[in-house]
CSV table of C-alpha atoms in Angstrom, one decimal:
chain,number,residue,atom,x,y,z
A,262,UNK,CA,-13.5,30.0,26.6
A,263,UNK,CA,-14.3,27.2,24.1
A,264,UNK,CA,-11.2,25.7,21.5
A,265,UNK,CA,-11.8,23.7,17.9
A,266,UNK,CA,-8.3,21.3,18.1
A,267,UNK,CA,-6.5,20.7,15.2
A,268,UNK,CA,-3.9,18.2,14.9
A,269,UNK,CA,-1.5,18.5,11.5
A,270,UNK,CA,-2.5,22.1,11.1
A,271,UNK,CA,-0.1,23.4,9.0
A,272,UNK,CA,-0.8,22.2,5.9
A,273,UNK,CA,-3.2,20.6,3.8
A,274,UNK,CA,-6.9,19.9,5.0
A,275,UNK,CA,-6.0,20.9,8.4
A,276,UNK,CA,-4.6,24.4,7.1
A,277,UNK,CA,-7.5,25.0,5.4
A,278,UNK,CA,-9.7,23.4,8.9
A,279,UNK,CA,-7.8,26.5,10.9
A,280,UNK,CA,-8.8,29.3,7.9
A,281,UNK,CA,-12.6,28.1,8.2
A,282,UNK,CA,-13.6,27.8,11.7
A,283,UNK,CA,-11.4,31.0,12.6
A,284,UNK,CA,-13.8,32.9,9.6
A,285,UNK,CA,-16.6,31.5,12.0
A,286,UNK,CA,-15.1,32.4,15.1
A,287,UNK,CA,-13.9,29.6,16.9
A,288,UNK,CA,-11.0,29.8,18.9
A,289,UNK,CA,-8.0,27.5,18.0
A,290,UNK,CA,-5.8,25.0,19.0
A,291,UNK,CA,-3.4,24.7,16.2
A,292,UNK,CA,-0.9,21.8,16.5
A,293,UNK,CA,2.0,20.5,14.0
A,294,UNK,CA,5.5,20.2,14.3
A,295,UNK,CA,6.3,22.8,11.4
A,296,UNK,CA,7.1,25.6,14.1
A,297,UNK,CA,7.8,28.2,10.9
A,298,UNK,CA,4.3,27.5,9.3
A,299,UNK,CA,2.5,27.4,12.4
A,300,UNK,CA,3.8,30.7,13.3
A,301,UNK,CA,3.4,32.1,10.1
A,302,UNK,CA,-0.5,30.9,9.5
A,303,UNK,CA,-1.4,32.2,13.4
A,304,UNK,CA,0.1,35.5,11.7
A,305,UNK,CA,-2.2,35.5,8.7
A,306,UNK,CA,-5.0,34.4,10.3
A,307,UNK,CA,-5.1,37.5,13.0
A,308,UNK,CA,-4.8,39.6,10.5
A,309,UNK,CA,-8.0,38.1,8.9
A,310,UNK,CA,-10.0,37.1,11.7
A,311,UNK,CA,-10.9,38.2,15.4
A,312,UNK,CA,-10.2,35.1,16.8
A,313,UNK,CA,-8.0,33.4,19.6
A,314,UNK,CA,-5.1,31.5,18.4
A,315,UNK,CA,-2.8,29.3,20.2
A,316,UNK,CA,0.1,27.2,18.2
A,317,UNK,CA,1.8,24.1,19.5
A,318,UNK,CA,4.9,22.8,17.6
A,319,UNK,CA,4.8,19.4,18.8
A,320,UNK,CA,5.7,15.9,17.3
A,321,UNK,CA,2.3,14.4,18.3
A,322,UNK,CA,3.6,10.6,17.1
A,323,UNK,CA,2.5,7.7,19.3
A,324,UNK,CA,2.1,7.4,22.9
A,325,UNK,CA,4.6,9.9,24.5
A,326,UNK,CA,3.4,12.5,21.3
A,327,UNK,CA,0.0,12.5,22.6
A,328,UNK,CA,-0.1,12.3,25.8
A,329,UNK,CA,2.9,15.1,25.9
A,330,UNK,CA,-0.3,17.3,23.9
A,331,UNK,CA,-2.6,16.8,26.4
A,332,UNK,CA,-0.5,17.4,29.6
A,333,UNK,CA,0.3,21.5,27.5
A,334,UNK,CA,-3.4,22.2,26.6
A,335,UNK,CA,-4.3,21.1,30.5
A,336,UNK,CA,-1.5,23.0,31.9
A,337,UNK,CA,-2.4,26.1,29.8
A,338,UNK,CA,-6.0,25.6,31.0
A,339,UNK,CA,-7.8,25.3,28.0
A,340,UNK,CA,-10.9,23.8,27.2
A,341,UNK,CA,-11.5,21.6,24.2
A,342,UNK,CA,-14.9,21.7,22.9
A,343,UNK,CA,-13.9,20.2,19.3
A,344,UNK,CA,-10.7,18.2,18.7
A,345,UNK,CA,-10.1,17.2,15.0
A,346,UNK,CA,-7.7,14.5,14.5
A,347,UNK,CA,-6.1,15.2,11.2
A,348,UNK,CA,-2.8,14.8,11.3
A,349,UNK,CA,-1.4,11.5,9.5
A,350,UNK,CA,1.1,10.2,7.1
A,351,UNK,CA,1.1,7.2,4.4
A,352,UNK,CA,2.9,5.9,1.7
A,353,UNK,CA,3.4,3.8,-1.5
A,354,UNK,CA,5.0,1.0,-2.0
A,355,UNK,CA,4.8,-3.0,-1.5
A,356,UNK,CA,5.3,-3.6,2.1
A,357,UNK,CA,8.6,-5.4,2.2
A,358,UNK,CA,9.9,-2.1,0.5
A,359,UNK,CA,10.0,-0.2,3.9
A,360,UNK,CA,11.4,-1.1,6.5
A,361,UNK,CA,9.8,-1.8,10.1
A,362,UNK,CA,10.6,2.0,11.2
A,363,UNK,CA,8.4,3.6,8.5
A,364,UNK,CA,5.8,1.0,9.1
A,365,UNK,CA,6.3,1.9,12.7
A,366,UNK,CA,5.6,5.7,12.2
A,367,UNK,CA,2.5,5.0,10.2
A,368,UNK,CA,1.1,3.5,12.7
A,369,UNK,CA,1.8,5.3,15.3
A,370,UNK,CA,0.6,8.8,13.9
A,371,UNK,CA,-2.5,7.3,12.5
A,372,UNK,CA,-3.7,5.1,15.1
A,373,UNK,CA,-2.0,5.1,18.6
A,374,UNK,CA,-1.6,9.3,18.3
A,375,UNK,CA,-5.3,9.3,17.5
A,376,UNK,CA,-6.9,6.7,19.7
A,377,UNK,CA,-4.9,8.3,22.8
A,378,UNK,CA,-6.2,12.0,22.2
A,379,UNK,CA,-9.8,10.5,21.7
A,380,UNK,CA,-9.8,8.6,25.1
A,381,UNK,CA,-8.6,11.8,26.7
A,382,UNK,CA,-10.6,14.9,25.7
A,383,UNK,CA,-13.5,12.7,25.8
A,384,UNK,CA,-13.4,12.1,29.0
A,385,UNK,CA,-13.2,15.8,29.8
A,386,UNK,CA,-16.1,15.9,27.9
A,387,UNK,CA,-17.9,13.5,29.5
A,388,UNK,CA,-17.6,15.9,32.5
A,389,UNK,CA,-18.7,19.0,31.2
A,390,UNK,CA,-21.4,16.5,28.6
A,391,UNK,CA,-20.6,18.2,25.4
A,392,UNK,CA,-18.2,17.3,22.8
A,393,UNK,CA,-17.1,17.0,19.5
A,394,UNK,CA,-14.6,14.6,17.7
A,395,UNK,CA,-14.0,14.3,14.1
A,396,UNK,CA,-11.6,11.7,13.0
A,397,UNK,CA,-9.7,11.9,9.6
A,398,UNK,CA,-10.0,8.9,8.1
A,399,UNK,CA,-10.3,8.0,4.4
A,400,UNK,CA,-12.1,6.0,1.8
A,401,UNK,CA,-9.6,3.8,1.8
A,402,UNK,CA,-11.0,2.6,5.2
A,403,UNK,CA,-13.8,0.7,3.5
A,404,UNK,CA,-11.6,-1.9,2.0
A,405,UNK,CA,-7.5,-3.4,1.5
A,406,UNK,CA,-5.5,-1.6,0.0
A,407,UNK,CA,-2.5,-3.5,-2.0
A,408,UNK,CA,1.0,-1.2,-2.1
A,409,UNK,CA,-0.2,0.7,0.8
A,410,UNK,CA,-1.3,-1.7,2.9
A,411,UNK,CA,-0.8,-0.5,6.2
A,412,UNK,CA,-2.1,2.7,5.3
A,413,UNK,CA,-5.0,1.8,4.6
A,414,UNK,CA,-4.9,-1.1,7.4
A,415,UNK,CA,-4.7,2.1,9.7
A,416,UNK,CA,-7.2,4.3,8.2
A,417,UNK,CA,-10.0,1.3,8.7
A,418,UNK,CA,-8.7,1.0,12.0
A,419,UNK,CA,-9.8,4.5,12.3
A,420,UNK,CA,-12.9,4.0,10.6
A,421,UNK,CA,-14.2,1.2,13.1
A,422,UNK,CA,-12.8,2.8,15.8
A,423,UNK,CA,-14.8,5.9,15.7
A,424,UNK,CA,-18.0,4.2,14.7
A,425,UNK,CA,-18.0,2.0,18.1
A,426,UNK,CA,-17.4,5.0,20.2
A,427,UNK,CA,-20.2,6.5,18.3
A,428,UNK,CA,-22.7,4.1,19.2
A,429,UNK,CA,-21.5,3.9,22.9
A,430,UNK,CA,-22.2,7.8,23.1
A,431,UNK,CA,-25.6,7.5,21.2
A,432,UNK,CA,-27.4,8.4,24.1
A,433,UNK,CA,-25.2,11.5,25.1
A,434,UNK,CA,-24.9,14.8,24.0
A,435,UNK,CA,-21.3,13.8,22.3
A,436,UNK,CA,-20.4,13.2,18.9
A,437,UNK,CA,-17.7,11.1,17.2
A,438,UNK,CA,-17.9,11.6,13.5
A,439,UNK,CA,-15.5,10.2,10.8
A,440,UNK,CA,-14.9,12.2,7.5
A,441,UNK,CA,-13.5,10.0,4.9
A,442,UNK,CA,-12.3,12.3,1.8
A,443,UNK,CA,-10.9,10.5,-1.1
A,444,UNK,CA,-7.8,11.2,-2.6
A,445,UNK,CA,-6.5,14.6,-1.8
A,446,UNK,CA,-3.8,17.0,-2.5
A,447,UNK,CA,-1.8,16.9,0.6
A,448,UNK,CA,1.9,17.1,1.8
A,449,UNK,CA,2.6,13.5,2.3
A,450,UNK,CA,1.2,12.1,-1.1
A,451,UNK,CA,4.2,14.7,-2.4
A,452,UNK,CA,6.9,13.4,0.0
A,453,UNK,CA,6.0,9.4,-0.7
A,454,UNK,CA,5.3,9.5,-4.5
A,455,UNK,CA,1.7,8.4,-3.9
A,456,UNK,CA,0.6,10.8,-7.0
A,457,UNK,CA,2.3,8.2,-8.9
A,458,UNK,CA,-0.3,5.4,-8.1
A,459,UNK,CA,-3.6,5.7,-7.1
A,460,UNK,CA,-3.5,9.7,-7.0
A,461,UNK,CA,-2.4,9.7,-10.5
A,462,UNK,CA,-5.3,7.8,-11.9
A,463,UNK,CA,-8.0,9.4,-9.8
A,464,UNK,CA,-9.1,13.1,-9.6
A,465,UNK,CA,-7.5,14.3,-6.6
A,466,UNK,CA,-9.9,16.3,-4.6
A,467,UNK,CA,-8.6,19.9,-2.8
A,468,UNK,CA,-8.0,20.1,0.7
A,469,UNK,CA,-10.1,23.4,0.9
A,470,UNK,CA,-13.2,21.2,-0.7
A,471,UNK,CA,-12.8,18.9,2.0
A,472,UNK,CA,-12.0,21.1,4.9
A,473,UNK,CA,-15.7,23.1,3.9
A,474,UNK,CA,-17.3,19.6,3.5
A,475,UNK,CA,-16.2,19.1,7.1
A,476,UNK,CA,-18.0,22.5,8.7
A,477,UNK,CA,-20.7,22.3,6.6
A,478,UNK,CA,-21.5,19.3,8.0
A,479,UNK,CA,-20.3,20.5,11.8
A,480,UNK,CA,-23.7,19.6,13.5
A,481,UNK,CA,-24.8,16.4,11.3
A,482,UNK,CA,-26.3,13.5,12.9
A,483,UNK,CA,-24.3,10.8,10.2
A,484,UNK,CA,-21.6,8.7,12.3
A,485,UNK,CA,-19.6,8.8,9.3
A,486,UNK,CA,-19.3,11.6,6.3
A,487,UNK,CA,-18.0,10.5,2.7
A,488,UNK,CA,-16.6,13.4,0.8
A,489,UNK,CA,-17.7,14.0,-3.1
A,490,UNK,CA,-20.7,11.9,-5.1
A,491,UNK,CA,-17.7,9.9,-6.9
A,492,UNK,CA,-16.4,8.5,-3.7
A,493,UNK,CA,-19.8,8.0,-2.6
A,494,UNK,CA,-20.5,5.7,-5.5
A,495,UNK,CA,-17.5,4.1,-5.5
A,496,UNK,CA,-18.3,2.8,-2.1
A,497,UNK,CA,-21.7,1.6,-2.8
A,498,UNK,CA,-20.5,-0.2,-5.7
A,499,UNK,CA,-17.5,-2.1,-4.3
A,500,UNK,CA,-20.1,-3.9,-1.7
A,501,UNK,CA,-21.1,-6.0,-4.7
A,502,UNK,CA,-17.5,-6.3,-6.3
A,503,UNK,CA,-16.0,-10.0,-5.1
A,504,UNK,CA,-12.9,-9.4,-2.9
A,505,UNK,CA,-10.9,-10.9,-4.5
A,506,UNK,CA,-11.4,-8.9,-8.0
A,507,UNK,CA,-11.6,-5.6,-6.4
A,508,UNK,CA,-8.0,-6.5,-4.3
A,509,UNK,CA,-6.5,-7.1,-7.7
A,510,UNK,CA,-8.0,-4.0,-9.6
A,511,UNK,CA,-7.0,-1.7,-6.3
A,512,UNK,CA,-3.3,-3.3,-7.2
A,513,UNK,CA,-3.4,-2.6,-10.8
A,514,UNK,CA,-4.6,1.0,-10.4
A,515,UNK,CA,-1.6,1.8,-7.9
A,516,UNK,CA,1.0,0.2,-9.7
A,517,UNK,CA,3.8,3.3,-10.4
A,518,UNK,CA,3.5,4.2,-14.1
């Protein structure tokens, strides 16, 4: 038996990740350290769907996080045919406002956590040569970010990460795709004010349109997916905006009002 993996399940895009594929069958691997919610959505969602469900209440964070993940799905013998590395945090703020610690967990959740599971399932996938692995990134990944630096700093990490494990398995029967929504109404942009910068100026997508996006798109041959035309644009358009002028307009635009 075949499992989609979710990582930051219980809310947000991944909540919405676990209603979708379990509508379309796949059996799941919810994870999130949120024991109540976790409980509470396996609940709803055999009610709803015929499906198998498995919940792991788990701080995933860093090294230990991860690798602590990987050692429960083995021993519970379960195969992972699709792992979706959702589960990240952020804030806003200039970057001598926080202090190393909250810089520390940042990173930790959005790169190391990510990188680790990555390099693990695939190489059980390599074995059995068939794989998926999406990897949550953002649009901030395609440039700097000014009072959330290291936030975005992590999510282009992520970004060019995935992209050169992408080519390396271009000849395999494995896939490594990146989805980079833009701003979306999720848990963290609550808890760290974010809403009052840039997700305050900008329409602020809903993580049940990005969570479709992602399994409508479950079998594309892109490397990377950009959710919503706007974001799209706003991409293409930055290429020819100097550096230096688009560094200073990212800053204006998240500046708390």
């Amino acid at each position: 038996m075949k499992y989609t993996l979710i990582t930051g399940a219980s809310s947000g895009i991944g909540f919405n990740l676990a209603h979708i594929f379990a509508k379309n069958n796949h059996n799941l691997i919810l994870v999130a350290r949120n024991k109540n919610a976790l409980s509470h959505l396996k609940k709803k969602l055999g009610l709803l769907y015929k499906t198998d469900i498995k919940v792991i209440s788990l701080d995933i964070s860093g090294e230990i996080g991860a690798i602590n993940l990987y050692k429960i799905i083995k021993k519970k013998t379960l195969k992972v045919d699709i792992l979706i590395n959702n589960a990240g945090i952020g804030y806003h703020g200039e970057f001598l406002e926080k202090n190393i610690q909250s810089d520390l967990d940042l990173i930790n959740l959005n790169i190391i956590t990510p990188t680790i599971l990555t390099k693990l399932f695939l190489q059980d996938m390599i074995k059995v040569r068939s794989g998926k692995i999406f990897n949550i990134a953002s649009t901030a990944a395609f440039q700097s970010g000014p009072l959330m630096s290291v936030y975005y700093g992590t999510k282009s990490y992520l970004l060019n990460f995935s992209e050169g494990i992408a080519e390396e398995l271009r000849d395999s029967n494995i896939r490594v795709i990146t989805l980079c929504p833009g701003p979306t109404k999720t848990t963290f942009e609550k808890m760290e004010g974010i809403e009052k910068g840039l997700f305050k100026n900008f329409h602020i997508a809903d993580p049940e349109d990005v969570a479709k996006y992602l399994y409508q798109n479950i079998d594309t041959k892109k490397d990377v997916l950009i959710h919503g035309n706007l974001n799209k644009f706003i991409i293409f358009i930055t290429k020819f905006i100097p550096r230096k002028i688009n560094l200073n307009l990212i800053k204006k635009i998240q500046k708390k009002k």
